[in-house]
Amino acid sequence: MLNITRAMLGAHIIPQALNNNQETWANLEDYTRDLVRDGMEVYVVMGSYGIGGTGDSGTARIIDNGNITVPGRNWKVLVVLEEGKNDLQRINAGTRVIAADTPNSNTVRPDWGTYRTTVDAIEQATGYDLLTALPVPVQQALESQVDTGPTR
């Protein structure tokens, strides 16, 4: 069975495989809260793409009598800064950016770190252009890197 979860931004919801939601995403969300408790600010944007997720009842492409498309993948991008003012001006090529892209499936591993990718890869998969408020050289540097920082 797919579990409907509320996205962190706005009132949007996406059908999400139970293990993905309660393990992989929960672990990433717990880590994000830990960062904030440690004095960091974290900007989060997330979404989904593709069609077809696999939950307890097997693979589903649509639910709710055809009204909701079940995504094949879920992604999240986090920009991590020390607490402070003028956040946009403080982001530079050394700022930590975490990008994760997981299959919407109950077979996902609980360790979200294994799904780290680049913002560029998420942009290519989704057609979105993220981090556009940054100067182009900073945006290019941050979007091309895979985070290698701690995951706990």
Tab-separated table of N, CA, C and O in Angstrom, residues 1-3 15-18 20 48-63 68-74 102-108:
chain	number	residue	atom	x	y	z
A	1	MET	N	0.840	-1.172	0.000
A	1	MET	CA	0.000	0.000	0.000
A	1	MET	C	0.884	1.233	0.000
A	1	MET	O	1.892	1.297	0.668
A	2	LEU	N	0.510	2.248	-0.761
A	2	LEU	CA	1.234	3.500	-0.771
A	2	LEU	C	0.695	4.400	0.318
A	2	LEU	O	-0.501	4.447	0.572
A	3	ASN	N	1.576	5.093	0.967
A	3	ASN	CA	1.210	5.992	2.052
A	3	ASN	C	1.219	7.417	1.514
A	3	ASN	O	2.205	7.848	0.942
A	15	PRO	N	1.901	10.443	-3.292
A	15	PRO	CA	1.849	9.052	-2.844
A	15	PRO	C	3.284	8.542	-2.692
A	15	PRO	O	4.086	8.666	-3.610
A	16	GLN	N	3.580	8.021	-1.532
A	16	GLN	CA	4.940	7.578	-1.250
A	16	GLN	C	4.904	6.177	-0.640
A	16	GLN	O	4.120	5.911	0.267
A	17	ALA	N	5.773	5.297	-1.140
A	17	ALA	CA	5.871	3.948	-0.597
A	17	ALA	C	6.167	4.017	0.893
A	17	ALA	O	6.958	4.845	1.353
A	18	LEU	N	5.531	3.158	1.657
A	18	LEU	CA	5.610	3.193	3.110
A	18	LEU	C	7.047	3.140	3.624
A	18	LEU	O	7.449	3.947	4.467
A	20	ASN	N	9.806	3.863	2.060
A	20	ASN	CA	10.498	5.076	1.655
A	20	ASN	C	10.163	6.187	2.642
A	20	ASN	O	11.040	6.867	3.162
A	48	SER	N	8.885	15.158	-6.785
A	48	SER	CA	8.849	13.799	-7.316
A	48	SER	C	8.824	13.880	-8.839
A	48	SER	O	8.559	14.931	-9.411
A	49	TYR	N	9.091	12.743	-9.468
A	49	TYR	CA	8.999	12.666	-10.932
A	49	TYR	C	8.824	11.214	-11.341
A	49	TYR	O	8.960	10.294	-10.531
A	50	GLY	N	8.523	11.020	-12.598
A	50	GLY	CA	8.297	9.680	-13.114
A	50	GLY	C	6.927	9.158	-12.719
A	50	GLY	O	6.166	9.824	-12.024
A	51	ILE	N	6.627	7.965	-13.178
A	51	ILE	CA	5.321	7.367	-12.916
A	51	ILE	C	5.522	5.932	-12.463
A	51	ILE	O	6.232	5.160	-13.106
A	52	GLY	N	4.885	5.588	-11.352
A	52	GLY	CA	4.869	4.210	-10.877
A	52	GLY	C	5.723	3.979	-9.653
A	52	GLY	O	6.938	3.958	-9.735
A	53	GLY	N	5.086	3.830	-8.510
A	53	GLY	CA	5.756	3.490	-7.266
A	53	GLY	C	5.337	2.106	-6.821
A	53	GLY	O	4.296	1.595	-7.236
A	54	THR	N	6.169	1.486	-5.979
A	54	THR	CA	5.877	0.123	-5.544
A	54	THR	C	5.762	0.079	-4.029
A	54	THR	O	6.733	0.314	-3.315
A	55	GLY	N	4.558	-0.228	-3.568
A	55	GLY	CA	4.284	-0.334	-2.136
A	55	GLY	C	3.907	-1.752	-1.774
A	55	GLY	O	4.181	-2.705	-2.514
A	56	ASP	N	3.251	-1.917	-0.629
A	56	ASP	CA	2.866	-3.236	-0.123
A	56	ASP	C	1.949	-3.990	-1.080
A	56	ASP	O	1.952	-5.215	-1.117
A	57	SER	N	1.139	-3.251	-1.833
A	57	SER	CA	0.184	-3.891	-2.748
A	57	SER	C	0.713	-4.010	-4.168
A	57	SER	O	-0.048	-4.269	-5.096
A	58	GLY	N	2.006	-3.788	-4.346
A	58	GLY	CA	2.588	-3.881	-5.680
A	58	GLY	C	2.762	-2.510	-6.305
A	58	GLY	O	2.683	-1.478	-5.639
A	59	THR	N	2.992	-2.503	-7.593
A	59	THR	CA	3.240	-1.261	-8.323
A	59	THR	C	1.929	-0.581	-8.689
A	59	THR	O	0.985	-1.235	-9.123
A	60	ALA	N	1.909	0.729	-8.511
A	60	ALA	CA	0.740	1.524	-8.893
A	60	ALA	C	1.209	2.711	-9.721
A	60	ALA	O	2.220	3.331	-9.414
A	61	ARG	N	0.468	2.999	-10.781
A	61	ARG	CA	0.769	4.155	-11.613
A	61	ARG	C	-0.173	5.316	-11.292
A	61	ARG	O	0.218	6.469	-11.386
A	62	ILE	N	-1.403	4.980	-10.956
A	62	ILE	CA	-2.392	5.985	-10.566
A	62	ILE	C	-3.231	5.427	-9.431
A	62	ILE	O	-3.372	4.214	-9.290
A	63	ILE	N	-3.772	6.343	-8.606
A	63	ILE	CA	-4.664	5.943	-7.518
A	63	ILE	C	-5.824	6.922	-7.473
A	63	ILE	O	-5.867	7.875	-8.256
A	68	ILE	N	-4.863	10.723	-9.169
A	68	ILE	CA	-3.535	11.003	-8.632
A	68	ILE	C	-2.525	10.075	-9.292
A	68	ILE	O	-2.668	8.856	-9.273
A	69	THR	N	-1.481	10.672	-9.863
A	69	THR	CA	-0.393	9.907	-10.440
A	69	THR	C	0.602	9.548	-9.345
A	69	THR	O	0.990	10.409	-8.549
A	70	VAL	N	1.008	8.304	-9.298
A	70	VAL	CA	1.994	7.840	-8.323
A	70	VAL	C	3.377	8.034	-8.935
A	70	VAL	O	3.671	7.480	-9.994
A	71	PRO	N	4.236	8.839	-8.288
A	71	PRO	CA	5.562	9.086	-8.861
A	71	PRO	C	6.475	7.877	-8.736
A	71	PRO	O	6.348	7.075	-7.806
A	72	GLY	N	7.417	7.789	-9.640
A	72	GLY	CA	8.411	6.728	-9.610
A	72	GLY	C	9.599	7.055	-8.724
A	72	GLY	O	10.290	6.159	-8.247
A	73	ARG	N	9.837	8.359	-8.502
A	73	ARG	CA	10.992	8.783	-7.707
A	73	ARG	C	10.633	9.994	-6.862
A	73	ARG	O	9.759	10.782	-7.235
A	74	ASN	N	11.319	10.125	-5.729
A	74	ASN	CA	11.178	11.271	-4.829
A	74	ASN	C	12.554	11.891	-4.645
A	74	ASN	O	13.541	11.165	-4.496
A	102	THR	N	15.480	9.162	-4.528
A	102	THR	CA	15.195	7.771	-4.174
A	102	THR	C	14.087	7.190	-5.044
A	102	THR	O	13.174	7.909	-5.453
A	103	PRO	N	14.143	5.883	-5.289
A	103	PRO	CA	13.005	5.244	-5.937
A	103	PRO	C	11.815	5.241	-4.970
A	103	PRO	O	11.999	5.102	-3.760
A	104	ASN	N	10.629	5.428	-5.490
A	104	ASN	CA	9.409	5.397	-4.671
A	104	ASN	C	8.994	3.939	-4.536
A	104	ASN	O	8.076	3.460	-5.203
A	105	SER	N	9.704	3.240	-3.663
A	105	SER	CA	9.556	1.789	-3.562
A	105	SER	C	9.805	1.329	-2.135
A	105	SER	O	10.592	1.941	-1.410
A	106	ASN	N	9.175	0.259	-1.763
A	106	ASN	CA	9.419	-0.339	-0.450
A	106	ASN	C	10.766	-1.046	-0.376
A	106	ASN	O	11.179	-1.468	0.693
A	107	THR	N	11.460	-1.181	-1.496
A	107	THR	CA	12.758	-1.856	-1.492
A	107	THR	C	13.916	-0.899	-1.238
A	107	THR	O	15.071	-1.321	-1.275
A	108	VAL	N	13.644	0.369	-0.962
A	108	VAL	CA	14.723	1.325	-0.708
A	108	VAL	C	15.479	0.952	0.553
A	108	VAL	O	14.927	0.345	1.468
